[in-house]
Amino acid sequence: MAKLFPAFIDIKGKKCVVVGGGRVAERKIKTLLHYGARITLISPEINENIRKIVEKGQIEYIKKQFSKEDIDDAILVVAATSDEKLNAQIVKNAKFLVNCVTATDVSEIGGLLYNVPAIFNKADLTIAISTDFPALSKLLRDEISKSYGKEFALYLRYLKKLRKEIQKKIPETKKRQEIFKKIASKKIVSILKQYGFKKAKQEVEKILNEI
C-alpha cells in the first residue's frame, strides 16, 4: 500500500456523492454530514435509516443505477456499494477525491484515492488515526481519546478566541509567536491533563499579564 499524505479538507457546502444505499453508505453519509458536506446519494435502493435522512431533507437522493455523469462535478466521491466491480468503475470515473469501501485492486484511478481514518471528534478537537489495519486504528483512537477529551476541547475553544484577541492587540509577528508557544507549551498541556481547564486557563492568564 502506498504511503498516504495526511490532510484535513474543508468540505462544507461542497458537493459530495455517495454511491450505495446500505449500512456502509449510511455510515459514510453521517460522517460527511457532520462536516457540512452537500451530499447527493445515488442508489436504486436505500435502507430505512438513510430514508429518514432523506425525508428530513438533509441529503439529495436520486433513485437510479450509477452512471459516470453522476460524479462529474463532485469534489469527493464514496464508492459504498457491495459490488466490487461497480466500486472499481466509480474509482476509475472519479475526477477528484474518491473513497472505495471494498478491497478492490484498482488499476486505473481517475482522481485521488483516499482512506477514511479512525476519527475522534470533540468540539474543536479532531484526532485522526490511519494504519493499514482499521481495527488497530480504532483501538489507537480510543486510547488517545482517553487522554485528550473534554478538557482539551474546552481549552481549544478558549485558545481560538484568545488567538484573535492577541492578533488584534499585538501587531509584531515574532512577539505573537512567542506568546502562542507559551500558551501551547508542554507545561500548559501537562497542567491541563492533570488539573483541568480552569487551572490551565489561570496559568495562561498569568502569562498574558506578564506581557
CSV table of C-alpha atoms in Angstrom, one decimal, residues 11-141:
chain,number,residue,atom,x,y,z
A,11,ILE,CA,-15.9,20.1,2.6
A,12,LYS,CA,-18.6,22.4,4.0
A,13,GLY,CA,-21.1,23.2,1.2
A,14,LYS,CA,-19.1,21.1,-1.3
A,15,LYS,CA,-20.8,18.5,-3.5
A,16,CYS,CA,-20.0,15.0,-2.3
A,17,VAL,CA,-21.5,12.0,-4.0
A,18,VAL,CA,-22.1,8.7,-2.2
A,19,VAL,CA,-23.0,5.6,-4.3
A,20,GLY,CA,-24.7,2.8,-2.4
A,21,GLY,CA,-27.7,2.5,0.0
A,22,GLY,CA,-26.7,0.1,2.7
A,23,ARG,CA,-25.2,0.3,6.2
A,24,VAL,CA,-21.7,1.3,5.0
A,25,ALA,CA,-23.2,4.1,2.8
A,26,GLU,CA,-25.2,5.2,5.8
A,27,ARG,CA,-22.1,5.5,8.0
A,28,LYS,CA,-20.3,7.4,5.3
A,29,ILE,CA,-23.3,9.8,4.9
A,30,LYS,CA,-23.4,10.5,8.6
A,31,THR,CA,-19.7,11.3,8.7
A,32,LEU,CA,-19.9,13.7,5.7
A,33,LEU,CA,-23.0,15.4,7.2
A,34,HIS,CA,-21.0,16.1,10.4
A,35,TYR,CA,-18.6,18.1,8.4
A,36,GLY,CA,-21.2,20.0,6.4
A,37,ALA,CA,-21.0,18.3,3.0
A,38,ARG,CA,-23.7,18.8,0.4
A,39,ILE,CA,-24.5,15.2,-0.3
A,40,THR,CA,-26.0,13.5,-3.3
A,41,LEU,CA,-26.8,9.9,-2.9
A,42,ILE,CA,-27.0,7.6,-5.9
A,43,SER,CA,-28.6,4.2,-5.4
A,44,PRO,CA,-31.6,2.1,-6.7
A,45,GLU,CA,-32.5,1.2,-3.1
A,46,ILE,CA,-31.7,2.6,0.4
A,47,ASN,CA,-32.2,1.3,3.9
A,48,GLU,CA,-34.6,2.7,6.4
A,49,ASN,CA,-32.1,4.8,8.3
A,50,ILE,CA,-31.0,6.5,5.1
A,51,ARG,CA,-34.6,7.0,4.1
A,52,LYS,CA,-35.2,9.0,7.3
A,53,ILE,CA,-32.2,11.2,6.5
A,54,VAL,CA,-33.6,11.8,3.0
A,55,GLU,CA,-37.1,12.6,4.4
A,56,LYS,CA,-35.5,15.3,6.7
A,57,GLY,CA,-34.1,16.9,3.6
A,58,GLN,CA,-30.5,16.5,4.8
A,59,ILE,CA,-29.3,15.0,1.5
A,60,GLU,CA,-30.4,14.7,-2.1
A,61,TYR,CA,-31.4,11.2,-3.2
A,62,ILE,CA,-31.5,10.1,-6.8
A,63,LYS,CA,-33.0,6.6,-7.2
A,64,LYS,CA,-31.1,5.1,-10.1
A,65,GLN,CA,-28.2,3.0,-11.1
A,66,PHE,CA,-24.8,4.7,-11.1
A,67,SER,CA,-23.5,6.4,-14.3
A,68,LYS,CA,-20.3,8.3,-14.7
A,69,GLU,CA,-22.1,11.6,-15.2
A,70,ASP,CA,-23.4,11.4,-11.6
A,71,ILE,CA,-19.9,12.4,-10.3
A,72,ASP,CA,-18.7,14.9,-12.9
A,73,ASP,CA,-18.9,17.9,-10.6
A,74,ALA,CA,-18.3,16.2,-7.3
A,75,ILE,CA,-15.3,17.2,-5.2
A,76,LEU,CA,-15.4,14.0,-3.2
A,77,VAL,CA,-16.9,10.6,-4.1
A,78,VAL,CA,-17.6,7.5,-1.9
A,79,ALA,CA,-18.0,4.1,-3.6
A,80,ALA,CA,-20.0,2.3,-1.0
A,81,THR,CA,-21.7,-0.5,-2.8
A,82,SER,CA,-21.3,-4.2,-2.2
A,83,ASP,CA,-20.3,-4.7,-5.8
A,84,GLU,CA,-16.5,-4.6,-6.2
A,85,LYS,CA,-16.6,-4.2,-10.0
A,86,LEU,CA,-19.0,-1.3,-9.7
A,87,ASN,CA,-16.8,0.3,-7.0
A,88,ALA,CA,-13.8,-0.1,-9.2
A,89,GLN,CA,-15.7,1.6,-12.1
A,90,ILE,CA,-16.6,4.5,-9.8
A,91,VAL,CA,-13.0,4.9,-8.7
A,92,LYS,CA,-12.0,5.0,-12.4
A,93,ASN,CA,-14.5,7.7,-13.2
A,94,ALA,CA,-13.9,9.9,-10.2
A,95,LYS,CA,-12.0,13.1,-11.0
A,96,PHE,CA,-11.1,14.3,-7.6
A,97,LEU,CA,-11.1,12.6,-4.2
A,98,VAL,CA,-12.6,9.0,-4.1
A,99,ASN,CA,-13.0,6.6,-1.3
A,100,CYS,CA,-13.6,2.9,-2.0
A,101,VAL,CA,-15.1,0.7,0.7
A,102,THR,CA,-14.2,-2.6,-0.8
A,103,ALA,CA,-10.7,-4.0,-1.0
A,104,THR,CA,-10.6,-3.7,-4.8
A,105,ASP,CA,-7.4,-3.7,-6.7
A,106,VAL,CA,-7.9,-0.7,-8.9
A,107,SER,CA,-5.5,-0.5,-11.8
A,108,GLU,CA,-7.0,2.8,-13.2
A,109,ILE,CA,-7.7,5.7,-10.9
A,110,GLY,CA,-9.3,8.9,-12.3
A,111,GLY,CA,-8.8,11.0,-9.2
A,112,LEU,CA,-7.1,10.7,-5.8
A,113,LEU,CA,-7.8,7.6,-3.8
A,114,TYR,CA,-8.1,8.2,-0.1
A,115,ASN,CA,-8.8,6.2,3.1
A,116,VAL,CA,-11.0,7.4,5.9
A,117,PRO,CA,-9.1,7.4,9.2
A,118,ALA,CA,-10.5,6.5,12.6
A,119,ILE,CA,-11.8,9.8,13.9
A,120,PHE,CA,-12.2,11.2,17.4
A,121,ASN,CA,-14.1,14.5,17.4
A,122,LYS,CA,-14.9,16.7,20.4
A,123,ALA,CA,-15.9,20.3,19.6
A,124,ASP,CA,-12.7,22.0,18.1
A,125,LEU,CA,-10.6,18.9,18.8
A,126,THR,CA,-10.2,16.3,16.0
A,127,ILE,CA,-7.9,13.4,16.1
A,128,ALA,CA,-7.5,11.1,13.1
A,129,ILE,CA,-5.6,7.8,13.1
A,130,SER,CA,-4.7,5.8,10.0
A,131,THR,CA,-3.0,2.4,9.7
A,132,ASP,CA,-3.1,-0.4,7.2
A,133,PHE,CA,-5.4,-2.3,9.7
A,134,PRO,CA,-8.6,-0.4,10.5
A,135,ALA,CA,-9.3,-2.3,13.7
A,136,LEU,CA,-6.0,-1.2,15.1
A,137,SER,CA,-6.7,2.4,14.0
A,138,LYS,CA,-9.9,2.4,16.1
A,139,LEU,CA,-8.1,0.9,19.1
A,140,LEU,CA,-5.4,3.6,19.0
A,141,ARG,CA,-8.1,6.3,18.5
